[in-house]
Structure formats: C-alpha cells, structure tokens
Short mmCIF file of C-alpha atoms in Angstrom, two decimals:
data_model
loop_
_atom_site.label_atom_id
_atom_site.label_comp_id
_atom_site.label_asym_id
_atom_site.label_seq_id
_atom_site.Cartn_x
_atom_site.Cartn_y
_atom_site.Cartn_z
CA MET A 1 58.87 260.82 64.74
CA THR A 2 60.30 258.80 67.60
CA ILE A 3 63.87 258.75 66.32
CA LYS A 4 65.24 262.21 65.76
CA LYS A 5 68.80 261.92 64.50
CA ILE A 6 72.32 260.73 65.11
CA ASN A 7 73.21 262.65 68.25
CA HIS A 8 76.85 261.63 68.08
CA VAL A 9 79.40 259.11 66.93
CA ALA A 10 81.85 258.36 69.73
CA ILE A 11 85.47 257.61 68.88
CA ALA A 12 87.73 255.99 71.48
CA VAL A 13 91.11 257.74 71.56
CA LYS A 14 94.20 257.47 73.72
CA ASP A 15 94.92 261.18 73.80
CA ILE A 16 92.36 263.85 72.93
CA GLU A 17 94.89 266.58 72.23
CA ALA A 18 96.80 264.36 69.81
CA ALA A 19 93.54 263.30 68.15
CA LEU A 20 92.41 266.90 67.69
CA ASP A 21 95.34 267.43 65.35
CA PHE A 22 93.46 265.35 62.78
CA TRP A 23 89.85 266.32 63.44
CA GLU A 24 90.55 270.06 63.84
CA ASN A 25 93.80 271.00 62.18
CA LYS A 26 93.65 268.57 59.29
CA LEU A 27 89.98 267.83 58.59
CA GLY A 28 88.84 271.32 59.58
CA LEU A 29 86.14 270.69 62.18
CA LYS A 30 85.98 272.96 65.22
CA LEU A 31 86.12 271.73 68.81
CA ASP A 32 83.27 273.05 70.90
CA TYR A 33 84.58 272.08 74.34
CA ILE A 34 86.23 269.33 76.37
CA GLU A 35 84.42 267.92 79.38
CA GLU A 36 85.94 265.99 82.24
CA VAL A 37 83.60 263.16 83.25
CA PRO A 38 85.02 261.78 86.51
CA SER A 39 82.00 259.50 87.04
CA GLU A 40 82.92 257.64 83.84
CA ALA A 41 86.67 258.12 84.25
CA SER A 42 86.90 259.85 80.92
CA ARG A 43 87.41 263.11 79.08
CA VAL A 44 85.19 263.92 76.12
CA ALA A 45 85.80 266.38 73.27
CA PHE A 46 82.59 267.61 71.63
CA ILE A 47 83.00 268.45 67.95
CA PRO A 48 79.91 269.64 66.06
CA ILE A 49 79.35 268.29 62.55
CA GLY A 50 76.12 269.32 60.84
CA ASP A 51 73.26 268.56 63.20
CA SER A 52 75.32 265.93 65.07
CA LEU A 53 78.55 265.63 67.04
CA ILE A 54 81.73 263.66 66.86
CA GLU A 55 82.78 262.85 70.41
CA LEU A 56 86.38 261.90 71.14
CA VAL A 57 86.44 259.88 74.34
CA GLN A 58 89.65 259.34 76.28
CA PRO A 59 89.70 257.08 79.34
CA THR A 60 91.42 258.58 82.36
CA ARG A 61 91.89 255.30 84.20
CA ASP A 62 93.03 251.85 83.06
CA ASP A 63 90.21 249.92 84.75
CA THR A 64 87.29 251.13 82.65
CA GLY A 65 85.36 249.54 79.80
CA MET A 66 86.65 252.17 77.41
CA ALA A 67 90.26 251.53 78.45
CA ALA A 68 89.72 247.79 77.94
CA TYR A 69 88.21 248.50 74.53
CA LEU A 70 91.22 250.59 73.51
CA GLU A 71 93.60 247.92 74.76
CA LYS A 72 91.81 245.20 72.82
CA ARG A 73 90.74 246.88 69.58
CA GLY A 74 92.77 250.07 69.42
CA GLU A 75 91.39 253.47 68.59
CA GLY A 76 88.24 253.64 66.48
CA MET A 77 84.50 254.17 66.46
CA HIS A 78 83.11 253.04 69.81
CA HIS A 79 79.38 253.70 69.76
CA LEU A 80 76.57 255.28 67.78
CA CYS A 81 74.19 257.52 69.71
CA VAL A 82 70.64 257.78 68.44
CA GLU A 83 68.54 260.62 69.80
CA VAL A 84 64.91 259.74 70.44
CA ALA A 85 61.89 261.84 71.44
CA ASN A 86 60.86 259.61 74.34
CA ILE A 87 63.46 257.20 75.66
CA ASP A 88 61.09 255.45 78.08
CA GLU A 89 58.77 254.57 75.24
CA THR A 90 61.62 253.37 73.00
CA PHE A 91 63.30 251.47 75.83
CA ASN A 92 60.12 249.70 76.93
CA ARG A 93 59.24 248.75 73.38
CA LEU A 94 62.71 247.26 72.83
CA LYS A 95 62.46 245.41 76.14
CA GLU A 96 59.07 243.96 75.25
CA GLN A 97 60.48 242.83 71.91
CA GLY A 98 63.23 240.95 73.72
CA VAL A 99 66.08 243.13 72.47
CA ARG A 100 69.18 242.67 74.61
CA LEU A 101 69.85 245.86 76.57
CA ILE A 102 72.81 246.84 78.73
CA ASN A 103 70.88 248.98 81.22
CA THR A 104 67.91 247.71 83.19
CA GLU A 105 66.29 251.11 82.77
CA PRO A 106 67.27 254.48 81.26
CA GLN A 107 69.78 256.39 83.36
CA VAL A 108 68.74 259.89 84.33
CA LEU A 109 71.55 262.45 84.07
CA PRO A 110 71.52 266.25 84.06
CA GLY A 111 69.96 267.32 80.76
CA ARG A 112 69.53 263.84 79.35
CA LYS A 113 68.38 260.28 79.79
CA MET A 114 70.38 257.47 78.24
CA ALA A 115 70.56 253.72 77.81
CA PHE A 116 72.65 251.29 75.78
CA ILE A 117 71.52 248.50 73.48
CA HIS A 118 73.88 245.51 73.50
CA PRO A 119 76.01 245.24 70.34
CA LYS A 120 74.96 241.59 69.97
CA ALA A 121 71.45 242.86 69.27
CA ALA A 122 72.55 245.50 66.76
CA ASN A 123 75.01 243.97 64.28
CA GLY A 124 78.02 244.58 66.45
CA VAL A 125 77.18 248.24 67.00
CA LEU A 126 76.99 249.56 70.54
CA VAL A 127 73.91 251.79 70.21
CA GLU A 128 73.29 254.49 72.78
CA LEU A 129 69.78 255.88 73.12
CA TYR A 130 69.55 259.51 74.18
CA GLU A 131 66.75 261.80 75.14
CA LEU A 132 67.55 265.44 75.78
CA THR A 133 65.51 266.60 78.74
CA ASP A 134 66.32 270.33 78.79
CA ASN A 135 64.34 272.91 76.84
CA LYS A 136 61.40 270.66 76.17
CA MET B 1 81.39 275.86 55.85
CA THR B 2 83.49 273.25 54.13
CA ILE B 3 82.23 270.30 56.16
CA LYS B 4 78.49 269.93 55.93
CA LYS B 5 77.45 266.93 58.03
CA ILE B 6 77.71 263.22 58.65
CA ASN B 7 76.40 261.86 55.37
CA HIS B 8 76.27 258.31 56.69
CA VAL B 9 77.61 255.76 59.11
CA ALA B 10 78.26 252.47 57.34
CA ILE B 11 77.73 249.21 59.19
CA ALA B 12 79.20 245.99 57.81
CA VAL B 13 76.62 243.19 58.00
CA LYS B 14 76.50 239.60 56.80
CA ASP B 15 72.84 239.67 55.77
CA ILE B 16 70.90 242.88 55.16
CA GLU B 17 67.47 241.32 55.58
CA ALA B 18 68.43 239.81 58.93
CA ALA B 19 69.96 243.14 60.03
CA LEU B 20 66.82 245.07 59.09
CA ASP B 21 64.95 243.16 61.77
CA PHE B 22 66.81 245.26 64.34
CA TRP B 23 67.09 248.62 62.59
CA GLU B 24 63.53 248.63 61.24
CA ASN B 25 61.32 246.30 63.26
CA LYS B 26 62.96 246.82 66.63
CA LEU B 27 64.52 250.29 66.63
CA GLY B 28 61.83 251.78 64.39
CA LEU B 29 63.80 253.36 61.55
CA LYS B 30 62.46 253.04 58.01
CA LEU B 31 64.39 251.56 55.11
CA ASP B 32 64.48 253.86 52.11
CA TYR B 33 65.80 251.40 49.53
CA ILE B 34 68.36 248.67 48.88
CA GLU B 35 70.88 249.14 46.11
CA GLU B 36 72.91 246.45 44.42
CA VAL B 37 76.44 247.74 43.77
CA PRO B 38 78.07 245.12 41.52
CA SER B 39 81.19 247.30 41.03
CA GLU B 40 81.91 247.02 44.75
CA ALA B 41 80.48 243.51 45.12
CA SER B 42 78.04 244.69 47.74
CA ARG B 43 74.44 245.45 48.56
CA VAL B 44 73.62 248.58 50.53
CA ALA B 45 70.49 249.39 52.55
CA PHE B 46 69.89 253.14 52.93
CA ILE B 47 68.13 254.05 56.17
CA PRO B 48 67.46 257.76 56.81
CA ILE B 49 68.06 259.06 60.34
CA GLY B 50 67.64 262.78 60.85
CA ASP B 51 69.71 264.57 58.23
CA SER B 52 72.00 261.55 57.79
CA LEU B 53 71.82 257.89 56.83
CA ILE B 54 72.70 254.58 58.33
CA GLU B 55 73.98 252.33 55.55
CA LEU B 56 74.01 248.58 56.02
CA VAL B 57 76.62 247.13 53.69
CA GLN B 58 76.65 243.44 52.82
CA PRO B 59 79.44 242.00 50.68
CA THR B 60 78.25 239.78 47.84
CA ARG B 61 81.62 238.11 47.25
CA ASP B 62 84.22 236.67 49.60
CA ASP B 63 87.22 238.34 47.97
CA THR B 64 86.44 241.97 48.86
CA GLY B 65 87.80 244.29 51.52
CA MET B 66 84.44 244.38 53.24
CA ALA B 67 84.24 240.58 53.33
CA ALA B 68 87.75 240.44 54.81
CA TYR B 69 86.73 243.03 57.39
CA LEU B 70 83.68 240.97 58.40
CA GLU B 71 85.78 237.83 58.60
CA LYS B 72 88.38 239.53 60.80
CA ARG B 73 86.36 241.86 63.03
CA GLY B 74 82.78 240.68 62.72
CA GLU B 75 79.81 242.93 62.12
CA GLY B 76 80.06 246.54 63.27
CA MET B 77 80.64 250.14 62.24
CA HIS B 78 82.86 250.17 59.17
CA HIS B 79 83.30 253.79 58.14
CA LEU B 80 82.17 257.34 58.83
CA CYS B 81 81.23 259.42 55.82
CA VAL B 82 81.70 263.16 56.08
CA GLU B 83 79.98 265.29 53.47
CA VAL B 84 81.97 268.29 52.27
CA ALA B 85 81.12 271.21 50.02
CA ASN B 86 84.16 270.83 47.78
CA ILE B 87 85.97 267.52 47.89
CA ASP B 88 88.83 268.61 45.65
CA GLU B 89 89.65 271.46 47.99
CA THR B 90 89.44 269.24 51.10
CA PHE B 91 91.37 266.42 49.45
CA ASN B 92 94.19 268.66 48.23
CA ARG B 93 94.48 270.37 51.59
CA LEU B 94 94.77 267.00 53.38
CA LYS B 95 97.32 265.85 50.81
CA GLU B 96 99.43 268.96 51.28
CA GLN B 97 99.29 268.42 55.04
CA GLY B 98 100.69 264.92 54.57
CA VAL B 99 97.55 263.11 55.74
CA ARG B 100 97.61 259.47 54.63
CA LEU B 101 94.90 258.94 52.01
CA ILE B 102 93.66 255.73 50.41
CA ASN B 103 92.80 257.21 47.02
CA THR B 104 95.28 259.10 44.88
CA GLU B 105 92.49 261.45 43.86
CA PRO B 106 88.73 261.70 44.45
CA GLN B 107 86.73 259.13 42.53
CA VAL B 108 84.00 260.53 40.32
CA LEU B 109 80.76 258.53 40.43
CA PRO B 110 77.23 259.35 39.30
CA GLY B 111 75.92 262.03 41.65
CA ARG B 112 78.93 262.12 43.89
CA LYS B 113 82.68 262.33 44.30
CA MET B 114 84.36 260.36 47.05
CA ALA B 115 87.70 259.55 48.65
CA PHE B 116 88.88 257.70 51.75
CA ILE B 117 91.25 258.87 54.45
CA HIS B 118 93.37 256.07 55.90
CA PRO B 119 92.26 254.97 59.40
CA LYS B 120 95.85 255.30 60.61
CA ALA B 121 95.52 259.06 60.05
CA ALA B 122 92.16 259.33 61.81
CA ASN B 123 92.30 257.49 65.16
CA GLY B 124 91.39 254.16 63.67
CA VAL B 125 88.35 255.54 61.84
CA LEU B 126 88.02 254.90 58.13
CA VAL B 127 86.74 258.34 57.04
CA GLU B 128 85.02 258.70 53.70
CA LEU B 129 84.80 262.14 52.13
CA TYR B 130 81.76 262.77 50.00
CA GLU B 131 80.63 265.58 47.76
CA LEU B 132 77.19 265.38 46.25
CA THR B 133 77.37 266.62 42.67
CA ASP B 134 73.69 266.62 41.71
CA ASN B 135 71.39 269.59 42.27
CA LYS B 136 74.16 272.07 42.86
#
C-alpha cells in the first residue's frame, strides 16, 4: 500500500504551553516532546494519538508563512500529513497528473523526505506528504 | 488508555464526486462508501487511511452549519474526531474542568455516541469526541 496513514495533523497555535493546557490537561493526551525548528522559525509539540500525532506548531518569528496564517485565520488546523511508502513515486505520479505542488521536488531532511501539495488541488487542505527514511 | 486514536478528519467540500478526483484518482486512496445523512442534511464519503478515515462532507441544503462554513471559509478541514473508550467519562471530566462544549450531553446514535468541544476551547479546532458502541 502506497499510503500508510495519517502521520500527523498540524495545528497552528500562538503559544504551545498555553495550548497544552487543553490537549494535555483537559483532553488527556500526553506530550512526547517539544522541538525547536530554527530553520522553519517554529517550535513543534509532538503529541501521540493512536498511530498518529497531533503537532502543535508555534511560529517563533512574525515573517513566516505560519505567522501569516495565524494572523489571517487565527489558530486552527493547518495541514494534514499523509505518510507514504515511497514519496518519489507518489510525488512523480502527482506531478505527471498535473496536480499543483508547492515543492519542485521532495525535500530531504534527517529521517524523512517531505513535500506539500497545494491546497487549491486538495479541497482547501494543505496536504503534506511524508516518507520516513530511518529504520527501513 | 482513554483516547484511542484519530477516528477521522472531516473535510468540508462542495461536491463529493469532484473532490474524489483528488483523494482517489490523484492521491490514490480508496473510497469505502458514501452515506446520505438526511438528519444532518449532508452526504459523507468515508475514505480509510491507515487506522483512521478521511471524511468528505458535502452539505445538501443551504441552511446548515456546514453550508455556512463553506460559504464563509471555503473548502477545507472542518473538524478533528478523536475516538475515546468512554465518552461519558471524557465528557463529564471536560465539563467539570469548565471546557466549553457544544452539546449538553453526548448524543446517542446507532453504533456510536458523539459530542463536540467548542473550537474556542481547543485552539480553533472543532473537536468531535466519538465512542463506538458496536462490537464492545
């Protein structure tokens, strides 16, 4: 199966610690860890839920896409990350089919490869494609 | 564990058949079935992904909350459904903690019980709680 699962649902938040009051203290999920991602000017809280994650993403600068999103639309679901077995195959197939993509090719990062499908191609949903490249 | 998984991510769409062109033909997921839900004036396409579902929800009347949402915000992710082991326990705990809820008590439907947490309590995310009541 090419598509494995929902890897995560990302939620744009203004303040991770404030947001954790709901997701942890109220709803009862458990934070795994918080990662600082200077390259994307953000902090991310990873919260396991079943076989997936909820990721709370907080911009750390005002000049990022995520900060602009928060300013315009407020807090809320930001993107849906779909984990695939082979991102190059999925990406090339989408490209050949004329699906509007944000990246020109999958980005290679430690432990994963990723690319975004444009929300105009996916019913307003920013879809992230993800392939885990460790432990294969 | 009280919280089991993401049961589904619901996406508000104007036309399910048009939307399936992306989710099925392009992305490669497989539609399970489409259900007409006259009580909620909607049609829902159930698309399995891993241990969860993507649900495409299309309003069938203009005077519904979903239709108003589409009119105001356009297509996109509408709610996040979290499956719990015991919805009464979760619901009562949230209520005692003063979390703003949309329902006054869980709704009992065939095969499931459900309730919504207000997006103002959950970082702009409309969170649906779900307990499956068949096969227990």
